[in-house]
PDB file of C-alpha atoms (C1' of nucleotides) in Angstrom:
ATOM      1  CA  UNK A   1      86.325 113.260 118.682  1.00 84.00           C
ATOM      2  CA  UNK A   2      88.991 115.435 117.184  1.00 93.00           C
ATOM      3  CA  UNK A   3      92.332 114.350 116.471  1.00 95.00           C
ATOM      4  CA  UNK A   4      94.930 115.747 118.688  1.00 97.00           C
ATOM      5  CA  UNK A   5      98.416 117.965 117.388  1.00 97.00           C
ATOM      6  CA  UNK A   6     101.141 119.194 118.179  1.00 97.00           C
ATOM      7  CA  UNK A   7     102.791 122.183 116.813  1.00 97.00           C
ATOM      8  CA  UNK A   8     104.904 119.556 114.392  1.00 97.00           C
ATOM      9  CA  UNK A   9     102.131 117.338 113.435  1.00 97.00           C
ATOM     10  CA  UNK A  10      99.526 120.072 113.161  1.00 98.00           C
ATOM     11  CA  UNK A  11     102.316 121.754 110.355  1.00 98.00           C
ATOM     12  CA  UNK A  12     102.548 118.123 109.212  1.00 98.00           C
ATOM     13  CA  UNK A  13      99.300 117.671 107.949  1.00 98.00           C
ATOM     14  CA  UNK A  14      98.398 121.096 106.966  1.00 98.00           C
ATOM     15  CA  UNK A  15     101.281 120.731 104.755  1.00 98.00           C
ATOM     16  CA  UNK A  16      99.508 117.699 103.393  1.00 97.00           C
ATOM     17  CA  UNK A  17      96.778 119.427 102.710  1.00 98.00           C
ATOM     18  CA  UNK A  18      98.608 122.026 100.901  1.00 98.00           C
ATOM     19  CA  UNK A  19     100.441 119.460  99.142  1.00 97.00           C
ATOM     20  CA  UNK A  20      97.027 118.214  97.610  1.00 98.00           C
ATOM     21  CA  UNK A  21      96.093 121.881  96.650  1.00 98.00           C
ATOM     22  CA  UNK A  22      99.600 122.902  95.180  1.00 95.00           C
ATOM     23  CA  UNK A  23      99.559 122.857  91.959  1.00 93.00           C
ATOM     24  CA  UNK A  24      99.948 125.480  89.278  1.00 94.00           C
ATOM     25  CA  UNK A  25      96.163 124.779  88.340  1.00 98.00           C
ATOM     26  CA  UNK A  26      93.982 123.248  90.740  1.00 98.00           C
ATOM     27  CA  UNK A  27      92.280 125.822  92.884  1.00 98.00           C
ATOM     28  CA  UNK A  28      91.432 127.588  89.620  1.00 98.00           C
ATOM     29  CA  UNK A  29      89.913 124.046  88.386  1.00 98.00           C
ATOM     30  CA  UNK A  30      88.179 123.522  91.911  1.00 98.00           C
ATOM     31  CA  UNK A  31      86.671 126.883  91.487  1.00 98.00           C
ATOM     32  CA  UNK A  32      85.331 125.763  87.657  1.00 98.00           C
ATOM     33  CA  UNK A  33      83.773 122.761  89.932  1.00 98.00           C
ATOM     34  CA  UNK A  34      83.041 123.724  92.979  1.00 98.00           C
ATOM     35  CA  UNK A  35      79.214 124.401  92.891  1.00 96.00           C
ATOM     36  CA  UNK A  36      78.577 120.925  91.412  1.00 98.00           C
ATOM     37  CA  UNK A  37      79.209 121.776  87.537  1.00 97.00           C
ATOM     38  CA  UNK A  38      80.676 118.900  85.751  1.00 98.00           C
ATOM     39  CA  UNK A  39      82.901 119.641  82.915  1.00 98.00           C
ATOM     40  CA  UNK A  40      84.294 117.805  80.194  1.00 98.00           C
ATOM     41  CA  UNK A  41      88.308 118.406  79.511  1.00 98.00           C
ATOM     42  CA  UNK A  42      87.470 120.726  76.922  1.00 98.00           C
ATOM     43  CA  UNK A  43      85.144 122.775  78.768  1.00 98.00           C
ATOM     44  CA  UNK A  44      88.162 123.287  81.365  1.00 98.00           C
ATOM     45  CA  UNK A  45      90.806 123.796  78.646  1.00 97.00           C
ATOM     46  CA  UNK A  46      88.489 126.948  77.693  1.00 97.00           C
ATOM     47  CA  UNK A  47      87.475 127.999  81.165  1.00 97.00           C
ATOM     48  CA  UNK A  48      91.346 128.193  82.317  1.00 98.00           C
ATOM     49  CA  UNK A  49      93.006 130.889  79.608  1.00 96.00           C
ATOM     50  CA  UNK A  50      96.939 129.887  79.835  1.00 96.00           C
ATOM     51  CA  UNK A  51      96.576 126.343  80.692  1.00 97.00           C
ATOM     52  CA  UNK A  52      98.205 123.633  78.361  1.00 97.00           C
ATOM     53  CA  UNK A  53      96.545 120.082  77.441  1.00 98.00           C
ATOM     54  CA  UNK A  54     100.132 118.867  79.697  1.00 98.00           C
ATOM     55  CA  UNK A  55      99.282 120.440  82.366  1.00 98.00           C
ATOM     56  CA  UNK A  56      95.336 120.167  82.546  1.00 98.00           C
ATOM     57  CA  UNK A  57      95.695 116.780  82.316  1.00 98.00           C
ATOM     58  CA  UNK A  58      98.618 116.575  84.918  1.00 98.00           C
ATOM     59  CA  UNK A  59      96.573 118.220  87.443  1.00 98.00           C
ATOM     60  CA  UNK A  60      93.083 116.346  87.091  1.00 98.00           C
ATOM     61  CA  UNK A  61      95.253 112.725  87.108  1.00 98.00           C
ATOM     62  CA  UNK A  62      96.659 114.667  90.601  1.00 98.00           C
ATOM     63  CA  UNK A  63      93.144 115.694  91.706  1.00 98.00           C
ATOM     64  CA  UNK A  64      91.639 112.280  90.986  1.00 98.00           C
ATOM     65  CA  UNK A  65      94.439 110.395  92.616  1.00 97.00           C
ATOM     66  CA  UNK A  66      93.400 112.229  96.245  1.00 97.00           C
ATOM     67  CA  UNK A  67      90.110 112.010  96.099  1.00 98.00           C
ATOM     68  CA  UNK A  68      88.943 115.210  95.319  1.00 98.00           C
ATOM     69  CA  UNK A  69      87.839 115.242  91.606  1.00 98.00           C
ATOM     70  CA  UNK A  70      85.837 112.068  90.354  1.00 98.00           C
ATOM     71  CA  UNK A  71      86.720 111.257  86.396  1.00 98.00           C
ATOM     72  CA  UNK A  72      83.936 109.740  84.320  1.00 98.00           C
ATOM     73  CA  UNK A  73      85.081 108.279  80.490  1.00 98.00           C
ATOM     74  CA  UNK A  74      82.191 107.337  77.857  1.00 97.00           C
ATOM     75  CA  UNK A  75      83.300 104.875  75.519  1.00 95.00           C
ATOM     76  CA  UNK A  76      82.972 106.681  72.718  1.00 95.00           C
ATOM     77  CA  UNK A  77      85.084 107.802  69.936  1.00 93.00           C
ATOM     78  CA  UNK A  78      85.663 110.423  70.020  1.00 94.00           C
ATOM     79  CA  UNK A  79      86.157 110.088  73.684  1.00 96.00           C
ATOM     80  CA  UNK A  80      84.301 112.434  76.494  1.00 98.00           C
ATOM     81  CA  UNK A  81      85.611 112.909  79.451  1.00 98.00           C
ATOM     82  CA  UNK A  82      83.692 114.559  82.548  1.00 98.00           C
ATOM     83  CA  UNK A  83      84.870 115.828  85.902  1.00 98.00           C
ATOM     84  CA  UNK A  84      83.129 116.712  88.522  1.00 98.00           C
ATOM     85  CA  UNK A  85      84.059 117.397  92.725  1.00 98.00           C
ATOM     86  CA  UNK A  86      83.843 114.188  95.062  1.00 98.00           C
ATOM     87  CA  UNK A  87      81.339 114.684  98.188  1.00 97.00           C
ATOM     88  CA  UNK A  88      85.021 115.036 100.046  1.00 97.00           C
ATOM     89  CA  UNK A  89      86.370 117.389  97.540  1.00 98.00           C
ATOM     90  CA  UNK A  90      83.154 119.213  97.597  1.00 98.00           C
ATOM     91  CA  UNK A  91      83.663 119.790 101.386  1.00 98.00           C
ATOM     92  CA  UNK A  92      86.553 122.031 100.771  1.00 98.00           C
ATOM     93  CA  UNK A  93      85.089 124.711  99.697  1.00 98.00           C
ATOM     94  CA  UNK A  94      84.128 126.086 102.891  1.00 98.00           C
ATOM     95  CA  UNK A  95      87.434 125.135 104.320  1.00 98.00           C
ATOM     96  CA  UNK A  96      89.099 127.510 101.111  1.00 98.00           C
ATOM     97  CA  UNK A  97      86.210 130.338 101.916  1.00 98.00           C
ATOM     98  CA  UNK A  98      87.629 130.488 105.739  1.00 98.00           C
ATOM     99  CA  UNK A  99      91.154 131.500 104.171  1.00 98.00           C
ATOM    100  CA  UNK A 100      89.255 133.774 101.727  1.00 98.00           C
ATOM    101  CA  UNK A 101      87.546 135.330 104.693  1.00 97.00           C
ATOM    102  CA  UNK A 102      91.057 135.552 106.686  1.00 98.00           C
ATOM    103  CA  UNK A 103      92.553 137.799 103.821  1.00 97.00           C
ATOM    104  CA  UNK A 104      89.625 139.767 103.747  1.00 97.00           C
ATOM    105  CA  UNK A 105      90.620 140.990 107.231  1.00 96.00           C
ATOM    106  CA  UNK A 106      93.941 141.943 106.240  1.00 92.00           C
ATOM    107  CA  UNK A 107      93.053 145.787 106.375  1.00 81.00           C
ATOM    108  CA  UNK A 108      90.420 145.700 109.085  1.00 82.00           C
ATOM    109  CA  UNK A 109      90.926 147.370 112.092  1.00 68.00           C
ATOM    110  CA  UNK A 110      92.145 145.483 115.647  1.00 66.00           C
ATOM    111  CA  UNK A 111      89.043 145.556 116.797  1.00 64.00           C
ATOM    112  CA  UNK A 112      87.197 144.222 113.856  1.00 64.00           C
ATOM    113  CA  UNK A 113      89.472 140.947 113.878  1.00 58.00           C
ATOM    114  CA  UNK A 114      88.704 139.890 117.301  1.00 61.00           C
ATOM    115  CA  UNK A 115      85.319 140.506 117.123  1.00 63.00           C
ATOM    116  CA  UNK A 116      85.445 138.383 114.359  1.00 64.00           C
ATOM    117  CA  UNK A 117      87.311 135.465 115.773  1.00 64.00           C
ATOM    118  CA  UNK A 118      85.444 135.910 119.447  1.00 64.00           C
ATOM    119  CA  UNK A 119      82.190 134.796 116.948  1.00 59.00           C
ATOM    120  CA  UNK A 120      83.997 132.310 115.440  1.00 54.00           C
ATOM    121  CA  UNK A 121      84.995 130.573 118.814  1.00 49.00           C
ATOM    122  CA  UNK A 122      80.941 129.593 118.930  1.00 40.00           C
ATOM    123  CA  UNK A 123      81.563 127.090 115.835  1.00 43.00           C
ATOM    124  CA  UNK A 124      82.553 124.537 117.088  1.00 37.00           C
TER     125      UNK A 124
ATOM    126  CA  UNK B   1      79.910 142.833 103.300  1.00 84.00           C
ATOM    127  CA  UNK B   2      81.899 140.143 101.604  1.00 92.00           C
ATOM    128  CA  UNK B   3      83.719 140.256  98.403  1.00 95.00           C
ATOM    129  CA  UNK B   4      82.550 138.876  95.414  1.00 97.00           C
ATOM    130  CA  UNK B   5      84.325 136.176  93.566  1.00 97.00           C
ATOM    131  CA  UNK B   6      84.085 134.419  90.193  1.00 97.00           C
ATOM    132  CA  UNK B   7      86.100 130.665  90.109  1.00 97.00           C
ATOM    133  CA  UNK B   8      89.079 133.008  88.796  1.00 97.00           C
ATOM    134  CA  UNK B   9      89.492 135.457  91.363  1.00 97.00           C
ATOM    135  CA  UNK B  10      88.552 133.056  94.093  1.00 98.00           C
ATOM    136  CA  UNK B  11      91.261 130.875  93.087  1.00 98.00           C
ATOM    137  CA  UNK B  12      93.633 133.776  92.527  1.00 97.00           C
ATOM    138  CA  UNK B  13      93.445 134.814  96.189  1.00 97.00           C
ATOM    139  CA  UNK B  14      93.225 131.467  98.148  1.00 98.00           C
ATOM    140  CA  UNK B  15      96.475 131.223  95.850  1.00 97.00           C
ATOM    141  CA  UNK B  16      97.614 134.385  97.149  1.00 97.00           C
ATOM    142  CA  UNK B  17      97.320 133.070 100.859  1.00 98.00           C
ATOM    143  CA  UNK B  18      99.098 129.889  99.976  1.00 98.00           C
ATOM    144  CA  UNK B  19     101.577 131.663  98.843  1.00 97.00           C
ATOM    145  CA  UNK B  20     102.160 133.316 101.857  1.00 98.00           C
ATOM    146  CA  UNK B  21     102.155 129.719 104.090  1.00 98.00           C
ATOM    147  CA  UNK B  22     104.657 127.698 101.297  1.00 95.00           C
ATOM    148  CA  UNK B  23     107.571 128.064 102.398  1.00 93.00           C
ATOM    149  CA  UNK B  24     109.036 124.974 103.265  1.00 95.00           C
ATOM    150  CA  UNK B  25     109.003 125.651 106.972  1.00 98.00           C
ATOM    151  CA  UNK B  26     106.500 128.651 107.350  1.00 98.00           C
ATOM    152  CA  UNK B  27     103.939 126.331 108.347  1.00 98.00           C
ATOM    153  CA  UNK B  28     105.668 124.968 111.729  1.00 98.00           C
ATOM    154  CA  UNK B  29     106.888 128.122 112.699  1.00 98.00           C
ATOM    155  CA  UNK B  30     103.711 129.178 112.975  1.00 98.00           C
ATOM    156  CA  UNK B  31     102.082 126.517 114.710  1.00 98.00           C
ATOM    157  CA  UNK B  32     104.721 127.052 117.696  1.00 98.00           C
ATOM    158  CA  UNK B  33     103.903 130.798 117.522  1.00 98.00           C
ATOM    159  CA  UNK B  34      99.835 130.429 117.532  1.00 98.00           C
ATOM    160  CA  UNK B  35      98.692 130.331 121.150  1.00 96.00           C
ATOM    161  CA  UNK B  36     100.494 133.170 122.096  1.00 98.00           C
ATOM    162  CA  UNK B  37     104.043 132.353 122.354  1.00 97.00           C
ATOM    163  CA  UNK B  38     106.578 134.526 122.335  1.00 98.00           C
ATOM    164  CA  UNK B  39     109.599 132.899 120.948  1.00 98.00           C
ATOM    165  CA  UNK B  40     113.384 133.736 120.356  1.00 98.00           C
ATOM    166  CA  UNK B  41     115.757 132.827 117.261  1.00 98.00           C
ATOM    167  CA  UNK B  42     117.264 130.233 118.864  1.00 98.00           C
ATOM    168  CA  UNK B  43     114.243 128.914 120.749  1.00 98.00           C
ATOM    169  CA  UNK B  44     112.978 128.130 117.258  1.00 98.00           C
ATOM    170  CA  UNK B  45     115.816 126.748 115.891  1.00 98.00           C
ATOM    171  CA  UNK B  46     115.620 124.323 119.082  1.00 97.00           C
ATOM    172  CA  UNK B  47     112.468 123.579 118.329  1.00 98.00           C
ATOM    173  CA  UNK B  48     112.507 122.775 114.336  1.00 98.00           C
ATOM    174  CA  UNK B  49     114.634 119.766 113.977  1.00 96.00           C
ATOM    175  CA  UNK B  50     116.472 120.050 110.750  1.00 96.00           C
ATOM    176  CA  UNK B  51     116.326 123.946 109.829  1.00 98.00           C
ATOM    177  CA  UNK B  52     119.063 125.721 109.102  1.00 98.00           C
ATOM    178  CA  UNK B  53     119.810 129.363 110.138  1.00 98.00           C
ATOM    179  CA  UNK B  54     119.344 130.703 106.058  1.00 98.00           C
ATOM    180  CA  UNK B  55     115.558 128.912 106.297  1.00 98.00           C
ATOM    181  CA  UNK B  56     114.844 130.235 109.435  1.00 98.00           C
ATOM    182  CA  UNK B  57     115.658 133.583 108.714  1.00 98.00           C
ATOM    183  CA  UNK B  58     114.454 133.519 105.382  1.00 98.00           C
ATOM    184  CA  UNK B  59     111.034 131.850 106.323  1.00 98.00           C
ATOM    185  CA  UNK B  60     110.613 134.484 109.470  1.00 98.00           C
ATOM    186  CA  UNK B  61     111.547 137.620 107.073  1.00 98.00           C
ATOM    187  CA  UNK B  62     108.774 136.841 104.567  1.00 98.00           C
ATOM    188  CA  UNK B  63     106.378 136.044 107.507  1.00 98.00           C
ATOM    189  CA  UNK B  64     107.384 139.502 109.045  1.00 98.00           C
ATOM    190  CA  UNK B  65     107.005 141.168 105.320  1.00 97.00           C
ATOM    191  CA  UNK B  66     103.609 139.708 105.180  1.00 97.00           C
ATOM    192  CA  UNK B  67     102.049 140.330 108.475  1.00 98.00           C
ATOM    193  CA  UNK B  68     101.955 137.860 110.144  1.00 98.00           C
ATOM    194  CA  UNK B  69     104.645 137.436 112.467  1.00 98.00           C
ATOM    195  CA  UNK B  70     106.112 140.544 114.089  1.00 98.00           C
ATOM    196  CA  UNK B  71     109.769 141.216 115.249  1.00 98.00           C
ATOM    197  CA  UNK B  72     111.152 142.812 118.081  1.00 98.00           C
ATOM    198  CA  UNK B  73     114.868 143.424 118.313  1.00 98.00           C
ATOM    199  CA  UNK B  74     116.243 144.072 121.802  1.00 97.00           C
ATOM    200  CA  UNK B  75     119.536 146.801 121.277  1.00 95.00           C
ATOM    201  CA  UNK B  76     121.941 145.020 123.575  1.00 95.00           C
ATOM    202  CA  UNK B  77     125.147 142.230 123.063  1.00 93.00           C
ATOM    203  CA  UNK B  78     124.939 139.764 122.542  1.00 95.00           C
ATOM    204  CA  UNK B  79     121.560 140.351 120.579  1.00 96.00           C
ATOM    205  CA  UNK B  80     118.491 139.252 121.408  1.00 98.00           C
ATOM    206  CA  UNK B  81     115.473 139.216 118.930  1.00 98.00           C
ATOM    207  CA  UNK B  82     111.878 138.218 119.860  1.00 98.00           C
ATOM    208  CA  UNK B  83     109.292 136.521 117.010  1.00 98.00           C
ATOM    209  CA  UNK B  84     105.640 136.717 118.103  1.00 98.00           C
ATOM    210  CA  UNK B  85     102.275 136.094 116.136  1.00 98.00           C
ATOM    211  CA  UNK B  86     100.457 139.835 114.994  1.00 98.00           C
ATOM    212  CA  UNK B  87      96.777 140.032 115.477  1.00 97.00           C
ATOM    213  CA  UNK B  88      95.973 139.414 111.752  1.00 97.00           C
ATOM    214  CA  UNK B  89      98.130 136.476 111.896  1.00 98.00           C
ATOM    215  CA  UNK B  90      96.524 134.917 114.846  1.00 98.00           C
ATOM    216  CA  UNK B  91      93.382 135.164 113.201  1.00 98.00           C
ATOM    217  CA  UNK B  92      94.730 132.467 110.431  1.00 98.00           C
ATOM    218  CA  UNK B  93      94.768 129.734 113.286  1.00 98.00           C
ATOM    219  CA  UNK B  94      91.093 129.162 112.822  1.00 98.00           C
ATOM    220  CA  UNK B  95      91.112 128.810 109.188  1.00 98.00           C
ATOM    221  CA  UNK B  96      93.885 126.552 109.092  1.00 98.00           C
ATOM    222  CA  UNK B  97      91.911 124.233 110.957  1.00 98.00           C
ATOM    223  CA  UNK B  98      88.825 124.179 109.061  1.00 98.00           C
ATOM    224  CA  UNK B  99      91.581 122.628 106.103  1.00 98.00           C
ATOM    225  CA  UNK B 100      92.079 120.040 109.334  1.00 98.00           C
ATOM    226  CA  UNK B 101      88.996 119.379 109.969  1.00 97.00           C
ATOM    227  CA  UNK B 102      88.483 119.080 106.499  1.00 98.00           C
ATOM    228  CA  UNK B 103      91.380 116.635 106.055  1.00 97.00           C
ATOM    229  CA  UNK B 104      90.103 114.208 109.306  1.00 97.00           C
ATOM    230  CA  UNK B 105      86.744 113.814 107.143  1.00 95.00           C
ATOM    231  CA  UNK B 106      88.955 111.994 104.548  1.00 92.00           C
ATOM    232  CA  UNK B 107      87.450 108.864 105.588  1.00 82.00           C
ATOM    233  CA  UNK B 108      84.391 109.398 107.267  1.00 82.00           C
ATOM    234  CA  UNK B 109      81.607 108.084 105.335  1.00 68.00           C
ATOM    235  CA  UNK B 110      79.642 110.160 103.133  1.00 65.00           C
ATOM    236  CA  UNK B 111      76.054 110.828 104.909  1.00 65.00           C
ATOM    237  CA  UNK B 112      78.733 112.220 107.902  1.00 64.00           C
ATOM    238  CA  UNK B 113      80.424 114.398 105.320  1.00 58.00           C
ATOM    239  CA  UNK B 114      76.924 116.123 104.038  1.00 61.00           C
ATOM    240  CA  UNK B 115      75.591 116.031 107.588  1.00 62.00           C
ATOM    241  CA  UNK B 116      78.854 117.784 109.002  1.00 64.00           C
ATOM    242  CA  UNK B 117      78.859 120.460 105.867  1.00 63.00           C
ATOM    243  CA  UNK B 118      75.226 121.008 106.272  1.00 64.00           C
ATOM    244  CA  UNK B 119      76.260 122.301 110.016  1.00 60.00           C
ATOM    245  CA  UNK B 120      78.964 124.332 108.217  1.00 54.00           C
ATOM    246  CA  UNK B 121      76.081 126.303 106.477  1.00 50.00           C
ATOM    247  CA  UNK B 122      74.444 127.724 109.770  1.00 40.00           C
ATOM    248  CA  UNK B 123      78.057 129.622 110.079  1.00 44.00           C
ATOM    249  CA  UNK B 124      77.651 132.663 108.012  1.00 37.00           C
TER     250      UNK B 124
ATOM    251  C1'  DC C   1     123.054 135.276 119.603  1.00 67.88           C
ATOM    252  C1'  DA C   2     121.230 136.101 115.411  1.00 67.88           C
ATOM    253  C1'  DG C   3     122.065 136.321 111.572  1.00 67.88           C
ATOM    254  C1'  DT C   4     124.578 136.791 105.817  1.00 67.88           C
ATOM    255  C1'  DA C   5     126.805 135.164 101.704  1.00 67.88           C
ATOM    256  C1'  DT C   6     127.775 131.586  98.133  1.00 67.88           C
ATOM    257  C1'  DC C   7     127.398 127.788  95.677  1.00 67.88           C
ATOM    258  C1'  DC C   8     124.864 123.696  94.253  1.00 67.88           C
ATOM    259  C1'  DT C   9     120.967 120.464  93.553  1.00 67.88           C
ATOM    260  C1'  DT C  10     116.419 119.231  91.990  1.00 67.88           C
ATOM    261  C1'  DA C  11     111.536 119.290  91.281  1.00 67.88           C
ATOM    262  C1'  DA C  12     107.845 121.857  89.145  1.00 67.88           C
ATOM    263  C1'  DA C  13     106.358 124.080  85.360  1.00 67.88           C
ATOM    264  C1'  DG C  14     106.508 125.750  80.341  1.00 67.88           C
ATOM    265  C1'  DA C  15     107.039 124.995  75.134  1.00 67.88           C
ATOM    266  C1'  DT C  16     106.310 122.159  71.568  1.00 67.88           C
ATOM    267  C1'  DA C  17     105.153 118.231  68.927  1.00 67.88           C
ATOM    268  C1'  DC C  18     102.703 113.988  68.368  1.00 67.88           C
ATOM    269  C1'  DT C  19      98.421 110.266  68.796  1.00 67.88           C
ATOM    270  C1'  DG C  20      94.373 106.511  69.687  1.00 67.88           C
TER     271       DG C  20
ATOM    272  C1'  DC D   1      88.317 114.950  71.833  1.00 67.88           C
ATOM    273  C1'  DA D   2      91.380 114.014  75.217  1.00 67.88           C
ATOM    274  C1'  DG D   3      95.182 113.199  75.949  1.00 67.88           C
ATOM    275  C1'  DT D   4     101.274 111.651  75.894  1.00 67.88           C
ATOM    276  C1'  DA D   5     106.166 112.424  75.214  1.00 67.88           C
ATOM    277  C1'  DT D   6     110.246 115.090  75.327  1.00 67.88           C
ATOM    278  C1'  DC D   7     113.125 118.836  76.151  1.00 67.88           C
ATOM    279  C1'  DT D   8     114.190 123.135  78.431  1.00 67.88           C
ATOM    280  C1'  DT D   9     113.752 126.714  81.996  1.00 67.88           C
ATOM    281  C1'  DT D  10     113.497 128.436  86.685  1.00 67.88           C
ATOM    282  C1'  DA D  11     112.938 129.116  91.397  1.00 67.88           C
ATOM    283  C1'  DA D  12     112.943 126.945  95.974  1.00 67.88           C
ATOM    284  C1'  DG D  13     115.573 124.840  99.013  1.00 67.88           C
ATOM    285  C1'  DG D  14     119.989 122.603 101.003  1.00 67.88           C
ATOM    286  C1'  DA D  15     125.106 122.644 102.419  1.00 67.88           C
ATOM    287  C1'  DT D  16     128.550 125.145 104.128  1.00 67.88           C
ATOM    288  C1'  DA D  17     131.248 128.936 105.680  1.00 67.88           C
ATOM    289  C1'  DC D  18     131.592 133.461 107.626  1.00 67.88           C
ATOM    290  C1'  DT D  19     130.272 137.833 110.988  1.00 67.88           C
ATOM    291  C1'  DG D  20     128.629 142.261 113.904  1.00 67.88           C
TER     292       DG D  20
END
DNA sequence: CAGTATCCTTAAAGATACTG
DNA sequence: CAGTATCTTTAAGGATACTG
């Protein structure tokens, strides 16, 4: 059974989700994960040009707070760290691809779009 | 054909689309707008407790810059001024409900969560 | 009715330096 | 290696008043 919106709570928790997803960093760290790689915080620091120990480590605490990136410390000295997606934070990716497919039909033609979304009424 | 991405550019445009939705009140605006509606100024400011005319405006400019809302001004006085959802920006609806969907299986357990994203797969 | 124009507040992000 | 701590900058949003 699906949950039920309105226009306000539909916004709501979209919003949420956005909320989740906001940060400066985290689709580009999703995107280092996504696919089931697990790295350790220095592997990220090098994957992400730009990004500053701060705010790596700002975003991940975010990340593993939801429930979308799981954290994984060896006692060790010196210390590694691993990340690597959740099953739930895994799930997302599809859910991103939709919006990547959306912009992708930015500069199709009328037609094209609702032949698209006509197929995509058979999903669910 | 689809585009190709690498974790960079992926990231890079599902930013890009967020970036079009952030606005602090894009979101509900276009809830009340998917499903066909045709909506005036006023009937949204009715219907969005708590905006003010600057955020309305504002948020209904950049949605018109972008796409994804279209205007249509009515030359008479007092003025009337119409806000409907384009074709392109219809097409979002879907997609912002696979981040729903995606946000209900928060606490479904996780055999549900593979089972439901193994469905998912059949899709493309 | 459908907006602009100004001024003000405040969170997010950046720069930089330091540490178990 | 994997982080904190602190200070500064900036852009989004809110409050309020005015208008063709």
């Amino acid at each position: 059974m699906r949950k039920v919106y309105t226009a306000a709570t539909a916004a709501a928790d979209v919003e949420a989700v956005f909320r989740l997803l906001e940060g400066r960093w985290k689709l580009v760290i999703l995107f280092h994960l996504f696919g089931g790689q697990v790295q350790r915080f220095s592997d990220l620091e090098k994957l992400i040009p730009g990004i500053s120990q701060k705010m790596l480590a700002q975003q991940l605490r975010q990340l593993e707070a939801d429930g979308i990136v799981e954290r994984k410390q060896y006692p060790q000295v010196p210390p590694k760290v691993e990340y690597r997606m959740t099953e739930w934070g895994q799930a997302l990716c599809p859910a991103l691809d939709s919006l990547l497919k959306w912009s992708e039909e930015k500069n199709m033609n009328k037609e094209d779009v609702i032949q698209k979304n006509m197929n995509r009424v058979g999903e669910s």
